PDB file of C-alpha atoms in Angstrom:
ATOM      1  CA  MET A   7     -30.035 157.759-147.564  1.00 47.00           C
ATOM      2  CA  LYS A   8     -27.369 157.113-144.881  1.00 51.00           C
ATOM      3  CA  TYR A   9     -24.414 154.802-145.266  1.00 51.00           C
ATOM      4  CA  SER A  10     -22.246 153.442-142.497  1.00 59.00           C
ATOM      5  CA  LYS A  11     -18.532 153.563-143.185  1.00 64.00           C
ATOM      6  CA  SER A  12     -18.132 149.877-142.396  1.00 65.00           C
ATOM      7  CA  THR A  13     -20.873 148.935-144.891  1.00 60.00           C
ATOM      8  CA  ILE A  14     -19.383 151.009-147.700  1.00 62.00           C
ATOM      9  CA  ARG A  15     -15.874 149.746-146.942  1.00 69.00           C
ATOM     10  CA  ALA A  16     -17.039 146.118-146.993  1.00 64.00           C
ATOM     11  CA  LEU A  17     -18.839 146.628-150.306  1.00 62.00           C
ATOM     12  CA  TRP A  18     -15.845 148.267-151.956  1.00 64.00           C
ATOM     13  CA  GLN A  19     -13.495 145.579-150.675  1.00 66.00           C
ATOM     14  CA  SER A  20     -15.754 142.855-152.043  1.00 64.00           C
ATOM     15  CA  ILE A  21     -16.037 144.566-155.431  1.00 64.00           C
ATOM     16  CA  ALA A  22     -12.284 145.237-155.542  1.00 67.00           C
ATOM     17  CA  ARG A  23     -11.552 141.537-154.978  1.00 68.00           C
ATOM     18  CA  ASN A  24     -13.902 140.595-157.788  1.00 66.00           C
ATOM     19  CA  LEU A  25     -12.477 143.245-160.101  1.00 66.00           C
ATOM     20  CA  PHE A  26      -8.998 141.883-159.431  1.00 70.00           C
ATOM     21  CA  THR A  27     -10.136 138.344-160.225  1.00 72.00           C
ATOM     22  CA  LYS A  28     -11.805 139.419-163.461  1.00 68.00           C
ATOM     23  CA  SER A  29      -8.892 141.663-164.457  1.00 69.00           C
ATOM     24  CA  LEU A  30      -6.670 138.612-164.009  1.00 75.00           C
ATOM     25  CA  ALA A  31      -8.966 136.372-166.058  1.00 78.00           C
ATOM     26  CA  LEU A  32      -9.382 138.655-169.077  1.00 74.00           C
ATOM     27  CA  PRO A  33      -5.682 138.996-170.018  1.00 76.00           C
ATOM     28  CA  MET A  34      -5.216 135.256-169.502  1.00 84.00           C
ATOM     29  CA  ALA A  35      -8.174 134.511-171.794  1.00 83.00           C
ATOM     30  CA  PHE A  36      -6.758 136.856-174.422  1.00 80.00           C
ATOM     31  CA  ALA A  37      -3.286 135.299-174.137  1.00 85.00           C
ATOM     32  CA  THR A  38      -4.813 131.817-174.363  1.00 90.00           C
ATOM     33  CA  SER A  39      -6.563 132.759-177.617  1.00 87.00           C
ATOM     34  CA  ILE A  40      -3.296 134.094-179.046  1.00 86.00           C
ATOM     35  CA  LEU A  41      -1.345 130.974-178.042  1.00 89.00           C
ATOM     36  CA  LEU A  42      -3.970 128.580-179.383  1.00 91.00           C
ATOM     37  CA  ALA A  43      -4.171 130.481-182.664  1.00 88.00           C
ATOM     38  CA  ARG A  44      -0.378 130.366-183.014  1.00 88.00           C
ATOM     39  CA  LEU A  45      -0.010 126.710-182.039  1.00 91.00           C
ATOM     40  CA  MET A  46      -3.017 125.350-183.921  1.00 91.00           C
ATOM     41  CA  GLY A  47      -3.070 127.664-186.906  1.00 89.00           C
ATOM     42  CA  PRO A  48      -6.077 129.795-187.937  1.00 87.00           C
ATOM     43  CA  GLU A  49      -7.964 126.896-189.526  1.00 87.00           C
ATOM     44  CA  ASN A  50      -7.976 124.593-186.505  1.00 89.00           C
ATOM     45  CA  PHE A  51      -8.418 127.459-184.055  1.00 90.00           C
ATOM     46  CA  GLY A  52     -11.506 128.576-185.967  1.00 89.00           C
ATOM     47  CA  ARG A  53     -12.982 125.062-185.710  1.00 90.00           C
ATOM     48  CA  TYR A  54     -12.116 125.026-182.003  1.00 92.00           C
ATOM     49  CA  SER A  55     -13.952 128.350-181.557  1.00 89.00           C
ATOM     50  CA  ILE A  56     -17.082 126.953-183.206  1.00 89.00           C
ATOM     51  CA  LEU A  57     -17.059 123.896-180.928  1.00 91.00           C
ATOM     52  CA  LEU A  58     -16.569 126.040-177.814  1.00 92.00           C
ATOM     53  CA  SER A  59     -19.381 128.401-178.853  1.00 91.00           C
ATOM     54  CA  LEU A  60     -21.743 125.478-179.475  1.00 92.00           C
ATOM     55  CA  ALA A  61     -20.933 123.990-176.059  1.00 93.00           C
ATOM     56  CA  THR A  62     -21.400 127.410-174.420  1.00 94.00           C
ATOM     57  CA  VAL A  63     -24.832 127.870-176.021  1.00 94.00           C
ATOM     58  CA  LEU A  64     -25.989 124.381-175.025  1.00 94.00           C
ATOM     59  CA  ALA A  65     -24.939 124.961-171.418  1.00 95.00           C
ATOM     60  CA  SER A  66     -26.034 128.615-171.172  1.00 94.00           C
ATOM     61  CA  GLY A  67     -29.649 128.070-170.089  1.00 93.00           C
ATOM     62  CA  VAL A  68     -28.796 125.643-167.293  1.00 94.00           C
ATOM     63  CA  ILE A  69     -25.819 127.759-166.202  1.00 94.00           C
ATOM     64  CA  ARG A  70     -28.154 130.747-165.841  1.00 90.00           C
ATOM     65  CA  ALA A  71     -30.649 128.674-163.858  1.00 91.00           C
ATOM     66  CA  GLN A  72     -27.880 127.256-161.641  1.00 91.00           C
ATOM     67  CA  SER A  73     -26.545 130.727-160.971  1.00 89.00           C
ATOM     68  CA  VAL A  74     -29.889 132.080-159.774  1.00 87.00           C
ATOM     69  CA  ILE A  75     -30.790 128.943-157.806  1.00 87.00           C
ATOM     70  CA  LEU A  76     -27.469 128.729-156.005  1.00 89.00           C
ATOM     71  CA  VAL A  77     -26.828 132.445-155.484  1.00 87.00           C
ATOM     72  CA  ARG A  78     -30.235 133.883-154.678  1.00 83.00           C
ATOM     73  CA  GLU A  79     -31.858 130.900-153.003  1.00 85.00           C
ATOM     74  CA  VAL A  80     -28.787 129.746-151.069  1.00 88.00           C
ATOM     75  CA  ALA A  81     -27.899 133.262-149.901  1.00 86.00           C
ATOM     76  CA  GLY A  82     -31.454 133.856-148.649  1.00 85.00           C
ATOM     77  CA  ALA A  83     -31.714 130.430-147.004  1.00 88.00           C
ATOM     78  CA  LEU A  84     -28.320 130.849-145.342  1.00 88.00           C
ATOM     79  CA  LYS A  85     -29.419 134.133-143.805  1.00 84.00           C
ATOM     80  CA  LEU A  86     -32.590 132.525-142.427  1.00 85.00           C
ATOM     81  CA  LYS A  87     -30.723 129.313-141.448  1.00 88.00           C
ATOM     82  CA  ARG A  88     -33.002 127.208-143.619  1.00 89.00           C
ATOM     83  CA  TYR A  89     -30.351 124.601-144.327  1.00 92.00           C
ATOM     84  CA  SER A  90     -32.811 122.174-145.889  1.00 92.00           C
ATOM     85  CA  LYS A  91     -33.470 124.729-148.631  1.00 90.00           C
ATOM     86  CA  ILE A  92     -29.728 125.075-149.294  1.00 92.00           C
ATOM     87  CA  TRP A  93     -29.386 121.342-149.911  1.00 93.00           C
ATOM     88  CA  GLY A  94     -32.599 121.303-151.942  1.00 92.00           C
ATOM     89  CA  SER A  95     -31.305 124.124-154.160  1.00 90.00           C
ATOM     90  CA  ALA A  96     -28.064 122.210-154.720  1.00 92.00           C
ATOM     91  CA  ILE A  97     -29.946 119.057-155.744  1.00 93.00           C
ATOM     92  CA  LEU A  98     -32.221 121.042-158.084  1.00 91.00           C
ATOM     93  CA  ALA A  99     -29.210 122.659-159.768  1.00 92.00           C
ATOM     94  CA  LEU A 100     -27.562 119.266-160.238  1.00 93.00           C
ATOM     95  CA  LEU A 101     -30.751 117.761-161.682  1.00 93.00           C
ATOM     96  CA  CYS A 102     -30.991 120.562-164.256  1.00 92.00           C
ATOM     97  CA  GLY A 103     -27.462 119.795-165.420  1.00 93.00           C
ATOM     98  CA  LEU A 104     -28.009 116.040-165.558  1.00 95.00           C
ATOM     99  CA  LEU A 105     -31.201 116.450-167.598  1.00 94.00           C
ATOM    100  CA  LEU A 106     -29.374 118.618-170.123  1.00 94.00           C
ATOM    101  CA  ILE A 107     -26.558 116.080-170.485  1.00 94.00           C
ATOM    102  CA  PHE A 108     -29.115 113.275-170.920  1.00 94.00           C
ATOM    103  CA  PHE A 109     -30.924 115.275-173.629  1.00 92.00           C
ATOM    104  CA  ILE A 110     -27.674 115.956-175.528  1.00 91.00           C
ATOM    105  CA  TRP A 111     -26.755 112.274-175.259  1.00 90.00           C
ATOM    106  CA  LEU A 112     -30.149 111.281-176.731  1.00 89.00           C
ATOM    107  CA  VAL A 113     -29.619 113.661-179.652  1.00 85.00           C
ATOM    108  CA  ASP A 114     -26.192 112.135-180.262  1.00 82.00           C
ATOM    109  CA  PHE A 115     -27.284 108.507-179.759  1.00 81.00           C
ATOM    110  CA  PHE A 116     -30.234 108.697-182.167  1.00 79.00           C
ATOM    111  CA  LYS A 117     -28.305 110.920-184.624  1.00 73.00           C
ATOM    112  CA  LEU A 118     -30.924 113.676-184.489  1.00 66.00           C
ATOM    113  CA  TYR A 119     -28.309 116.300-185.422  1.00 64.00           C
ATOM    114  CA  ASN A 120     -28.640 116.418-189.243  1.00 63.00           C
ATOM    115  CA  GLY A 121     -28.643 112.625-189.225  1.00 56.00           C
ATOM    116  CA  ASP A 122     -25.112 112.520-187.826  1.00 64.00           C
ATOM    117  CA  ASN A 123     -23.288 112.330-184.511  1.00 68.00           C
ATOM    118  CA  LEU A 124     -22.517 115.486-182.565  1.00 76.00           C
ATOM    119  CA  PRO A 125     -18.943 116.833-182.676  1.00 83.00           C
ATOM    120  CA  ASP A 126     -16.407 114.859-180.651  1.00 85.00           C
ATOM    121  CA  TYR A 127     -15.995 115.870-177.000  1.00 91.00           C
ATOM    122  CA  LEU A 128     -19.056 118.155-177.085  1.00 92.00           C
ATOM    123  CA  ILE A 129     -20.888 116.303-174.296  1.00 92.00           C
ATOM    124  CA  GLN A 130     -17.757 116.187-172.130  1.00 93.00           C
ATOM    125  CA  ILE A 131     -17.131 119.925-172.532  1.00 95.00           C
ATOM    126  CA  VAL A 132     -20.749 120.815-171.700  1.00 95.00           C
ATOM    127  CA  LEU A 133     -20.624 118.576-168.627  1.00 95.00           C
ATOM    128  CA  LEU A 134     -17.409 120.172-167.358  1.00 96.00           C
ATOM    129  CA  LEU A 135     -18.764 123.689-167.983  1.00 96.00           C
ATOM    130  CA  LEU A 136     -21.853 122.835-165.913  1.00 96.00           C
ATOM    131  CA  ILE A 137     -19.773 121.440-163.046  1.00 96.00           C
ATOM    132  CA  VAL A 138     -17.573 124.552-162.937  1.00 96.00           C
ATOM    133  CA  SER A 139     -20.684 126.756-162.960  1.00 95.00           C
ATOM    134  CA  PHE A 140     -22.276 124.711-160.163  1.00 96.00           C
ATOM    135  CA  ILE A 141     -19.221 124.975-157.915  1.00 96.00           C
ATOM    136  CA  GLY A 142     -18.669 128.680-158.572  1.00 94.00           C
ATOM    137  CA  SER A 143     -22.338 129.600-158.101  1.00 92.00           C
ATOM    138  CA  PHE A 144     -22.560 127.581-154.869  1.00 94.00           C
ATOM    139  CA  LEU A 145     -19.514 129.404-153.483  1.00 93.00           C
ATOM    140  CA  ARG A 146     -21.047 132.761-154.409  1.00 89.00           C
ATOM    141  CA  GLY A 147     -24.326 131.789-152.765  1.00 89.00           C
ATOM    142  CA  LEU A 148     -22.390 131.031-149.568  1.00 90.00           C
ATOM    143  CA  ASP A 149     -20.983 134.595-149.818  1.00 83.00           C
ATOM    144  CA  PHE A 150     -17.539 133.492-150.976  1.00 87.00           C
ATOM    145  CA  THR A 151     -17.972 135.700-154.025  1.00 81.00           C
ATOM    146  CA  ALA A 152     -14.314 136.188-154.946  1.00 80.00           C
ATOM    147  CA  SER A 153     -13.642 132.442-154.671  1.00 88.00           C
ATOM    148  CA  GLY A 154     -16.698 131.616-156.781  1.00 89.00           C
ATOM    149  CA  LEU A 155     -15.743 134.098-159.483  1.00 84.00           C
ATOM    150  CA  PHE A 156     -12.155 132.831-159.418  1.00 90.00           C
ATOM    151  CA  VAL A 157     -13.371 129.271-160.031  1.00 93.00           C
ATOM    152  CA  GLU A 158     -15.807 130.257-162.788  1.00 91.00           C
ATOM    153  CA  GLN A 159     -13.771 132.872-164.614  1.00 88.00           C
ATOM    154  CA  ALA A 160     -10.052 132.775-163.803  1.00 89.00           C
ATOM    155  CA  ILE A 161      -8.731 129.266-163.162  1.00 94.00           C
ATOM    156  CA  ARG A 162      -9.477 127.845-166.616  1.00 94.00           C
ATOM    157  CA  PRO A 163      -7.696 130.574-168.649  1.00 92.00           C
ATOM    158  CA  ILE A 164      -4.786 130.671-166.185  1.00 92.00           C
ATOM    159  CA  ALA A 165      -4.307 126.886-166.351  1.00 94.00           C
ATOM    160  CA  MET A 166      -4.686 126.820-170.134  1.00 93.00           C
ATOM    161  CA  CYS A 167      -2.375 129.784-170.684  1.00 92.00           C
ATOM    162  CA  GLY A 168       0.292 128.350-168.369  1.00 91.00           C
ATOM    163  CA  SER A 169       0.238 124.871-169.917  1.00 92.00           C
ATOM    164  CA  LEU A 170       0.202 126.237-173.485  1.00 91.00           C
ATOM    165  CA  PHE A 171       3.098 128.576-172.750  1.00 90.00           C
ATOM    166  CA  ILE A 172       5.158 125.712-171.303  1.00 91.00           C
ATOM    167  CA  PHE A 173       4.354 123.581-174.367  1.00 89.00           C
ATOM    168  CA  TRP A 174       5.318 126.447-176.692  1.00 89.00           C
ATOM    169  CA  ILE A 175       8.650 127.009-174.934  1.00 88.00           C
ATOM    170  CA  LEU A 176       9.707 123.393-174.385  1.00 86.00           C
ATOM    171  CA  LEU A 177       8.015 121.182-176.977  1.00 79.00           C
ATOM    172  CA  TYR A 178       6.784 123.264-179.925  1.00 80.00           C
ATOM    173  CA  GLU A 179       8.739 122.614-183.125  1.00 79.00           C
ATOM    174  CA  GLY A 180       6.748 124.681-185.585  1.00 79.00           C
ATOM    175  CA  GLU A 181       4.219 122.030-186.624  1.00 84.00           C
ATOM    176  CA  LYS A 182       0.594 123.161-186.356  1.00 85.00           C
ATOM    177  CA  GLN A 183      -1.363 121.242-183.748  1.00 89.00           C
ATOM    178  CA  SER A 184      -4.668 119.483-184.385  1.00 88.00           C
ATOM    179  CA  LEU A 185      -8.149 120.397-183.202  1.00 88.00           C
ATOM    180  CA  ASN A 186      -7.859 117.762-180.469  1.00 91.00           C
ATOM    181  CA  PHE A 187      -4.882 119.649-179.042  1.00 92.00           C
ATOM    182  CA  GLY A 188      -7.072 122.691-178.349  1.00 92.00           C
ATOM    183  CA  ILE A 189      -9.891 120.554-176.984  1.00 93.00           C
ATOM    184  CA  LEU A 190      -7.590 118.707-174.585  1.00 93.00           C
ATOM    185  CA  SER A 191      -6.117 121.998-173.352  1.00 94.00           C
ATOM    186  CA  LEU A 192      -9.662 123.227-172.663  1.00 94.00           C
ATOM    187  CA  ILE A 193     -10.564 120.027-170.798  1.00 95.00           C
ATOM    188  CA  PHE A 194      -7.339 120.322-168.793  1.00 96.00           C
ATOM    189  CA  GLY A 195      -8.230 123.888-167.751  1.00 95.00           C
ATOM    190  CA  LEU A 196     -11.760 122.862-166.762  1.00 96.00           C
ATOM    191  CA  PHE A 197     -10.451 119.920-164.720  1.00 96.00           C
ATOM    192  CA  ILE A 198      -8.066 122.178-162.817  1.00 96.00           C
ATOM    193  CA  ALA A 199     -10.952 124.576-162.099  1.00 96.00           C
ATOM    194  CA  ILE A 200     -13.104 121.688-160.837  1.00 97.00           C
ATOM    195  CA  ILE A 201     -10.378 120.312-158.580  1.00 97.00           C
ATOM    196  CA  ILE A 202      -9.550 123.664-156.975  1.00 96.00           C
ATOM    197  CA  GLY A 203     -13.224 124.651-156.776  1.00 95.00           C
ATOM    198  CA  SER A 204     -14.188 121.356-155.166  1.00 96.00           C
ATOM    199  CA  LEU A 205     -11.567 121.815-152.465  1.00 96.00           C
ATOM    200  CA  LEU A 206     -12.814 125.349-151.755  1.00 95.00           C
ATOM    201  CA  LEU A 207     -16.432 124.173-151.686  1.00 94.00           C
ATOM    202  CA  LEU A 208     -15.718 121.276-149.328  1.00 94.00           C
ATOM    203  CA  VAL A 209     -14.118 123.700-146.867  1.00 92.00           C
ATOM    204  CA  SER A 210     -17.009 126.165-147.211  1.00 91.00           C
ATOM    205  CA  ILE A 211     -19.921 123.743-146.668  1.00 91.00           C
ATOM    206  CA  LYS A 212     -18.473 122.154-143.524  1.00 86.00           C
ATOM    207  CA  VAL A 213     -20.312 124.760-141.431  1.00 83.00           C
ATOM    208  CA  ILE A 214     -23.704 123.906-142.991  1.00 90.00           C
ATOM    209  CA  PRO A 215     -25.589 121.172-141.099  1.00 90.00           C
ATOM    210  CA  PHE A 216     -27.181 118.561-143.310  1.00 88.00           C
ATOM    211  CA  GLU A 217     -30.984 118.553-143.284  1.00 89.00           C
ATOM    212  CA  LYS A 218     -33.543 116.808-145.454  1.00 89.00           C
ATOM    213  CA  PRO A 219     -33.494 118.685-148.790  1.00 90.00           C
ATOM    214  CA  GLU A 220     -36.430 120.991-149.445  1.00 89.00           C
ATOM    215  CA  ILE A 221     -37.329 121.883-153.040  1.00 85.00           C
ATOM    216  CA  GLU A 222     -40.050 124.444-153.729  1.00 79.00           C
ATOM    217  CA  MET A 223     -42.181 123.043-156.573  1.00 81.00           C
ATOM    218  CA  ARG A 224     -43.841 126.421-157.102  1.00 78.00           C
ATOM    219  CA  TRP A 225     -40.433 127.924-157.838  1.00 74.00           C
ATOM    220  CA  ILE A 226     -39.773 125.169-160.411  1.00 78.00           C
ATOM    221  CA  ARG A 227     -43.087 125.769-162.174  1.00 80.00           C
ATOM    222  CA  LEU A 228     -42.879 129.560-162.315  1.00 80.00           C
ATOM    223  CA  SER A 229     -39.221 130.612-162.274  1.00 84.00           C
ATOM    224  CA  LEU A 230     -37.184 127.775-163.752  1.00 87.00           C
ATOM    225  CA  PRO A 231     -38.698 127.847-167.280  1.00 89.00           C
ATOM    226  CA  LEU A 232     -38.178 131.619-167.518  1.00 90.00           C
ATOM    227  CA  LEU A 233     -34.574 131.310-166.334  1.00 90.00           C
ATOM    228  CA  LEU A 234     -33.836 128.621-168.911  1.00 92.00           C
ATOM    229  CA  VAL A 235     -35.314 130.730-171.716  1.00 92.00           C
ATOM    230  CA  LEU A 236     -33.424 133.807-170.541  1.00 91.00           C
ATOM    231  CA  GLY A 237     -30.176 131.866-170.277  1.00 91.00           C
ATOM    232  CA  TYR A 238     -30.442 130.427-173.776  1.00 93.00           C
ATOM    233  CA  CYS A 239     -31.348 133.837-175.197  1.00 92.00           C
ATOM    234  CA  LEU A 240     -28.267 135.353-173.572  1.00 87.00           C
ATOM    235  CA  GLY A 241     -26.110 132.447-174.750  1.00 89.00           C
ATOM    236  CA  LEU A 242     -27.310 132.804-178.329  1.00 90.00           C
ATOM    237  CA  ASN A 243     -26.850 136.568-178.173  1.00 86.00           C
ATOM    238  CA  SER A 244     -23.180 136.178-177.248  1.00 82.00           C
ATOM    239  CA  GLN A 245     -22.255 133.145-179.357  1.00 87.00           C
ATOM    240  CA  LEU A 246     -24.538 133.408-182.401  1.00 86.00           C
ATOM    241  CA  PRO A 247     -22.044 135.457-184.476  1.00 85.00           C
ATOM    242  CA  ILE A 248     -19.449 132.675-184.326  1.00 87.00           C
ATOM    243  CA  LEU A 249     -22.018 129.946-185.020  1.00 85.00           C
ATOM    244  CA  LEU A 250     -23.363 131.849-188.044  1.00 84.00           C
ATOM    245  CA  MET A 251     -19.855 132.576-189.273  1.00 85.00           C
ATOM    246  CA  GLY A 252     -19.237 128.833-189.139  1.00 80.00           C
ATOM    247  CA  LEU A 253     -21.921 128.420-191.811  1.00 78.00           C
ATOM    248  CA  TYR A 254     -20.808 131.142-194.211  1.00 81.00           C
ATOM    249  CA  VAL A 255     -17.120 132.007-193.792  1.00 79.00           C
ATOM    250  CA  GLU A 256     -13.785 130.248-193.543  1.00 78.00           C
ATOM    251  CA  SER A 257     -12.425 129.087-190.194  1.00 76.00           C
ATOM    252  CA  VAL A 258      -9.578 131.592-190.558  1.00 77.00           C
ATOM    253  CA  GLU A 259     -12.029 134.505-190.323  1.00 81.00           C
ATOM    254  CA  ILE A 260     -13.631 132.954-187.236  1.00 80.00           C
ATOM    255  CA  ALA A 261     -10.214 132.700-185.599  1.00 74.00           C
ATOM    256  CA  ASN A 262      -9.573 136.408-186.207  1.00 75.00           C
ATOM    257  CA  TYR A 263     -12.982 137.306-184.784  1.00 78.00           C
ATOM    258  CA  ARG A 264     -12.446 135.148-181.691  1.00 75.00           C
ATOM    259  CA  VAL A 265      -9.138 136.813-180.842  1.00 67.00           C
ATOM    260  CA  ALA A 266     -10.607 140.303-181.285  1.00 68.00           C
ATOM    261  CA  GLU A 267     -13.653 139.376-179.205  1.00 69.00           C
ATOM    262  CA  SER A 268     -11.446 138.416-176.249  1.00 63.00           C
ATOM    263  CA  MET A 269     -10.533 142.066-175.685  1.00 58.00           C
ATOM    264  CA  ALA A 270     -14.110 143.357-175.963  1.00 59.00           C
ATOM    265  CA  GLY A 271     -15.024 141.774-172.613  1.00 58.00           C
ATOM    266  CA  LEU A 272     -13.088 144.478-170.792  1.00 56.00           C
ATOM    267  CA  ILE A 273     -16.021 146.913-171.026  1.00 57.00           C
ATOM    268  CA  GLY A 274     -18.330 144.741-168.913  1.00 60.00           C
ATOM    269  CA  ILE A 275     -15.792 144.005-166.189  1.00 60.00           C
ATOM    270  CA  ALA A 276     -17.286 146.435-163.648  1.00 60.00           C
ATOM    271  CA  LEU A 277     -20.835 145.207-164.261  1.00 62.00           C
ATOM    272  CA  LEU A 278     -19.830 141.582-163.724  1.00 63.00           C
ATOM    273  CA  ALA A 279     -17.750 142.329-160.635  1.00 61.00           C
ATOM    274  CA  ALA A 280     -20.512 144.421-159.036  1.00 63.00           C
ATOM    275  CA  ASN A 281     -23.187 141.811-159.810  1.00 65.00           C
ATOM    276  CA  VAL A 282     -21.100 138.974-158.428  1.00 61.00           C
ATOM    277  CA  ALA A 283     -20.084 140.891-155.297  1.00 62.00           C
ATOM    278  CA  LEU A 284     -23.501 142.290-154.425  1.00 66.00           C
ATOM    279  CA  GLY A 285     -25.842 139.597-155.785  1.00 66.00           C
ATOM    280  CA  PRO A 286     -25.779 137.454-152.601  1.00 69.00           C
ATOM    281  CA  LYS A 287     -26.094 140.572-150.414  1.00 70.00           C
ATOM    282  CA  LEU A 288     -29.170 141.743-152.344  1.00 70.00           C
ATOM    283  CA  ALA A 289     -30.731 138.279-152.012  1.00 69.00           C
ATOM    284  CA  ALA A 290     -30.016 138.229-148.275  1.00 72.00           C
ATOM    285  CA  SER A 291     -31.568 141.684-147.871  1.00 76.00           C
ATOM    286  CA  ILE A 292     -34.741 140.521-149.612  1.00 73.00           C
ATOM    287  CA  ALA A 293     -34.903 137.381-147.449  1.00 72.00           C
ATOM    288  CA  GLU A 294     -34.595 139.530-144.295  1.00 76.00           C
ATOM    289  CA  GLY A 295     -37.144 142.052-145.553  1.00 79.00           C
ATOM    290  CA  ASP A 296     -34.598 144.849-144.952  1.00 78.00           C
ATOM    291  CA  LYS A 297     -35.558 147.403-147.611  1.00 79.00           C
ATOM    292  CA  GLU A 298     -33.070 150.009-146.397  1.00 79.00           C
ATOM    293  CA  LYS A 299     -30.111 147.644-146.742  1.00 76.00           C
ATOM    294  CA  PHE A 300     -31.388 146.583-150.170  1.00 78.00           C
ATOM    295  CA  LYS A 301     -31.489 150.230-151.303  1.00 79.00           C
ATOM    296  CA  ILE A 302     -27.942 150.805-150.084  1.00 76.00           C
ATOM    297  CA  HIS A 303     -26.585 147.797-151.968  1.00 71.00           C
ATOM    298  CA  ALA A 304     -28.533 148.604-155.163  1.00 76.00           C
ATOM    299  CA  PHE A 305     -27.575 152.296-155.142  1.00 78.00           C
ATOM    300  CA  THR A 306     -23.906 151.495-154.574  1.00 72.00           C
ATOM    301  CA  THR A 307     -23.962 148.953-157.417  1.00 70.00           C
ATOM    302  CA  ASP A 308     -25.448 151.518-159.830  1.00 72.00           C
ATOM    303  CA  LYS A 309     -22.796 154.109-159.007  1.00 72.00           C
ATOM    304  CA  ILE A 310     -19.912 151.680-159.433  1.00 66.00           C
ATOM    305  CA  ILE A 311     -21.181 150.355-162.759  1.00 67.00           C
ATOM    306  CA  PHE A 312     -21.932 153.823-164.141  1.00 70.00           C
ATOM    307  CA  PHE A 313     -18.581 155.426-163.378  1.00 68.00           C
ATOM    308  CA  ALA A 314     -16.370 152.407-164.047  1.00 63.00           C
ATOM    309  CA  ASP A 315     -17.903 151.340-167.345  1.00 60.00           C
ATOM    310  CA  ASN A 316     -18.100 154.899-168.688  1.00 64.00           C
ATOM    311  CA  GLY A 317     -14.424 155.326-167.866  1.00 61.00           C
ATOM    312  CA  LEU A 318     -13.502 152.084-169.627  1.00 56.00           C
ATOM    313  CA  SER A 319     -15.646 153.046-172.632  1.00 56.00           C
ATOM    314  CA  LEU A 320     -13.740 156.324-173.034  1.00 57.00           C
ATOM    315  CA  ILE A 321     -10.456 154.389-173.185  1.00 50.00           C
ATOM    316  CA  HIS A 322     -11.755 152.360-176.160  1.00 48.00           C
ATOM    317  CA  ILE A 323     -13.027 155.337-178.176  1.00 49.00           C
TER     318      ILE A 323
END
């Protein structure tokens, strides 16, 4: 298999940018967990972790569907200049999010959750998570992969860590903060991500002519249900330990687990960066029917993931 130097260089540059973004996000997320645990105390931080895990699980299926719709479909349509399909994919992704929010609101309104209302701010957090995912996935689909990853992964922990550090230095007097303090810091970080992401997206979509949206109903019938199931399975797989701990252990133990978990994400950094960088390129190759280019991208991705993650794993042994 032959590789052109320009192709390999472009791939490595794209992956390096995404690795940098993720390597910036992980320490900020870890520092944010430490600051919240210190400012709120283990009890309130544990309750905050449960709420965040519940919101993450509720949003996980739609976030997965949005990611595939807006990365694969938009990247392929952009390559073929099928602008109507780009706008149709955007509308479909938005509809998925709105339906989820409506369903959660019904559960809360009719008190279907153990005969009680859902936790405060849960709907707002899920909504903001979906908006951030929509903006980031759309940017990645338009081949602005580093910008999309920065919006989805980095801005929230950076904004939260910065604001919490300023509060700790200037205003903290030793009194433990309430659960609402952590929730408001999370909402602040999500709002900053949405504002910056929206500005980036508005600049990016200026070059896309508006055409009547085209939504493929066959894709909705066959692919969307599977993506939702896969997304919720992945969400439960990552967040179920904290949700189960919320039933059987004290919030203090959950807080300790959450802080330790923040460092474990380092192992998957290369996998995420490679997937984000090369996902749109793989989709574009499929849309063009260029099997050779697809093989090059896939083979390069495998090599990067294998060597990088094995190296990181050795560090943690």
